[in-house]
Amino acid sequence: MAISTYSGLKTAIENWLAQTNLSGRYDEFIALAEDRIHYGGDEPFYSEPLRVQGMVTANASFTINAQTVAMPTGFLEAISFYVNTDPKTDMEFMAPDRFWASSAAATSTSGKPTLYTIIGTNFVFAPSPDSSYTGKLSYYKKLDALSGSATTNWLITNTPGIYLYGCLLEAYIFDKNY
């Protein structure tokens, strides 16, 4: 049986587990597997977050008109970020502790942003923008979550085994009470 939809994944989970007593937990296993896919996992079942071409949003226009601007919905990780001026100005990422210690962020000057950091779900820019700029952001975005109303996404269409393996891992963790 080919796994290509949400319901097909649930059937495959049941087939692989060869038991029906966990069927009420399949949606939880899918949601937990999606979290592990997006963010990675901890010991003892460590995994790296998945970053594949199907998660890339390329050259999205982004308005930079304040020092703090909300990240796009589903943002996971920046690939490239620049201010779309002539010439373009690449934005340099700095960890928050280094960012606030940098001269561009520590002073009260404003200008064309050249640095950014991430605080919570926001981008913070330095220097603070002196006008509205258009940024171009390429980034990894969360995959659409599978559900009864959203039955497919890029990952289940292209590599359904990742979903199945992730769900079986979550079922194993649940069943073994790790």
Coordinates of C-alpha atoms in Angstrom, one line a residue:
M1 CA 0.0 0.0 0.0
A2 CA 1.4 3.4 -1.0
I3 CA 1.2 6.1 1.7
S4 CA 0.2 9.4 0.2
T5 CA -2.4 10.9 2.4
Y6 CA -3.3 11.4 6.1
S7 CA -5.8 8.5 6.1
G8 CA -3.2 6.3 4.3
L9 CA -0.6 7.2 7.0
K10 CA -3.0 6.2 9.8
T11 CA -3.7 2.9 8.1
A12 CA 0.0 2.2 7.7
I13 CA 0.6 3.0 11.4
E14 CA -2.0 0.5 12.3
N15 CA -0.6 -2.1 9.9
W16 CA 3.0 -1.6 11.2
L17 CA 2.0 -1.6 14.9
A18 CA -0.1 -4.7 14.3
Q19 CA -2.4 -3.7 17.1
T20 CA -5.5 -1.6 17.4
N21 CA -5.4 -0.5 21.0
L22 CA -3.4 2.7 20.1
S23 CA -5.7 3.8 17.3
G24 CA -7.0 6.7 19.4
R25 CA -3.5 8.0 19.6
Y26 CA -2.6 8.2 15.9
D27 CA -3.3 11.9 15.6
E28 CA -1.0 12.5 18.6
F29 CA 1.7 10.4 17.0
I30 CA 1.4 12.4 13.8
A31 CA 1.6 15.7 15.6
L32 CA 4.6 14.6 17.7
A33 CA 6.4 13.3 14.6
E34 CA 5.8 16.7 12.9
D35 CA 7.3 18.5 15.9
R36 CA 10.3 16.2 15.7
I37 CA 10.6 16.7 11.9
H38 CA 10.6 20.5 12.4
Y39 CA 12.6 20.9 15.6
G40 CA 14.6 17.7 16.1
G41 CA 14.5 15.5 19.2
D42 CA 16.2 15.0 22.5
E43 CA 18.0 12.0 24.0
P44 CA 17.6 9.1 24.0
F45 CA 16.0 9.4 20.5
Y46 CA 18.0 12.3 19.2
S47 CA 17.3 13.6 15.7
E48 CA 18.3 16.6 13.7
P49 CA 15.5 18.9 12.5
L50 CA 14.6 18.1 8.9
R51 CA 15.5 20.8 6.3
V52 CA 14.7 19.9 2.7
Q53 CA 13.9 21.8 -0.5
G54 CA 10.2 21.4 -0.1
M55 CA 10.3 23.5 3.1
V56 CA 12.0 26.5 1.4
T57 CA 10.3 29.8 0.8
A58 CA 12.6 31.8 -1.5
N59 CA 13.0 35.5 -1.8
A60 CA 9.9 36.4 0.1
S61 CA 9.4 40.2 0.4
F62 CA 9.5 41.4 3.9
T63 CA 8.9 44.9 5.2
I64 CA 11.4 46.3 7.7
N65 CA 9.9 49.4 9.1
A66 CA 10.7 49.1 12.9
Q67 CA 13.4 47.7 15.1
T68 CA 11.2 44.7 15.9
V69 CA 9.1 43.0 13.3
A70 CA 7.2 39.7 13.6
M71 CA 8.6 36.7 11.7
P72 CA 6.5 35.1 8.9
T73 CA 4.1 32.4 10.0
G74 CA 5.8 29.0 10.1
F75 CA 9.3 30.4 10.1
L76 CA 11.9 27.8 11.2
E77 CA 15.3 29.0 10.0
A78 CA 16.8 31.7 7.7
I79 CA 18.8 30.8 4.7
S80 CA 19.5 34.3 3.4
F81 CA 18.3 37.7 4.3
Y82 CA 19.1 41.0 2.6
V83 CA 17.8 44.6 2.3
N84 CA 16.7 45.1 -1.3
T85 CA 18.5 48.3 -2.0
D86 CA 21.0 49.3 -4.8
P87 CA 23.4 47.8 -4.0
K88 CA 21.7 45.1 -1.9
T89 CA 22.8 44.9 1.7
D90 CA 23.2 41.4 3.2
M91 CA 21.9 41.2 6.7
E92 CA 24.2 39.5 9.3
F93 CA 22.7 37.3 11.9
M94 CA 24.0 37.6 15.5
A95 CA 23.1 35.7 18.5
P96 CA 21.0 37.9 20.9
D97 CA 23.8 38.3 23.5
R98 CA 26.3 39.4 20.8
F99 CA 23.6 41.5 19.0
W100 CA 22.9 43.7 22.0
A101 CA 26.6 44.2 22.7
S102 CA 27.3 45.3 19.1
S103 CA 27.8 49.0 18.5
A104 CA 25.0 49.1 15.9
A105 CA 22.4 47.8 18.4
A106 CA 23.8 49.5 21.5
T107 CA 23.7 53.0 20.2
S108 CA 20.5 54.9 19.6
T109 CA 21.3 55.7 15.9
S110 CA 19.1 54.7 13.1
G111 CA 19.8 53.9 9.5
K112 CA 19.7 51.0 7.0
P113 CA 19.7 47.8 9.0
T114 CA 22.7 45.5 8.6
L115 CA 22.3 43.1 11.6
Y116 CA 19.4 41.0 12.9
T117 CA 18.7 38.6 15.7
I118 CA 15.7 36.6 16.7
I119 CA 13.9 37.2 20.0
G120 CA 10.9 34.9 20.5
T121 CA 8.9 35.1 17.3
N122 CA 10.4 38.5 16.2
F123 CA 13.2 39.7 14.1
V124 CA 15.1 42.6 15.8
F125 CA 17.2 44.9 13.5
A126 CA 20.2 47.2 14.0
P127 CA 20.6 49.9 13.4
S128 CA 16.9 50.7 13.9
P129 CA 15.4 51.5 10.5
D130 CA 15.3 55.2 9.6
S131 CA 12.6 54.5 7.0
S132 CA 10.7 51.5 5.5
Y133 CA 12.9 49.0 3.7
T134 CA 12.1 45.9 1.7
G135 CA 13.9 42.8 2.8
K136 CA 14.2 39.6 0.8
L137 CA 14.1 36.5 3.0
S138 CA 14.7 32.9 2.0
Y139 CA 13.9 30.6 4.8
Y140 CA 12.8 27.1 5.9
K141 CA 9.1 27.0 6.7
K142 CA 7.1 24.4 8.6
L143 CA 5.3 21.9 6.5
D144 CA 1.5 22.1 6.6
A145 CA 0.3 19.9 9.4
L146 CA -1.6 16.7 8.3
S147 CA -5.2 16.4 9.4
G148 CA -8.6 15.2 8.2
S149 CA -9.0 18.5 6.3
A150 CA -5.4 18.8 5.1
T151 CA -4.7 15.4 3.9
T152 CA -1.4 15.9 2.0
N153 CA 1.7 18.0 2.1
W154 CA 5.1 18.1 0.4
L155 CA 6.7 15.5 2.8
I156 CA 4.1 12.8 2.7
T157 CA 3.9 13.2 -1.1
N158 CA 7.6 12.9 -1.6
T159 CA 9.0 10.9 1.3
P160 CA 6.1 9.2 3.2
G161 CA 8.6 6.9 5.0
I162 CA 9.8 9.8 7.2
Y163 CA 6.2 10.3 8.4
L164 CA 5.7 6.6 9.1
Y165 CA 9.1 6.2 10.8
G166 CA 8.4 9.3 13.0
C167 CA 4.9 8.0 14.0
L168 CA 6.2 4.6 14.8
L169 CA 9.0 6.1 16.9
E170 CA 6.4 8.2 18.9
A171 CA 4.2 5.0 19.3
Y172 CA 7.3 3.1 20.6
I173 CA 8.1 5.9 23.1
F174 CA 4.5 6.0 24.2
D175 CA 4.2 2.2 24.5
K176 CA 7.5 1.8 26.4
N177 CA 6.8 4.9 28.7
Y178 CA 10.2 6.5 28.0

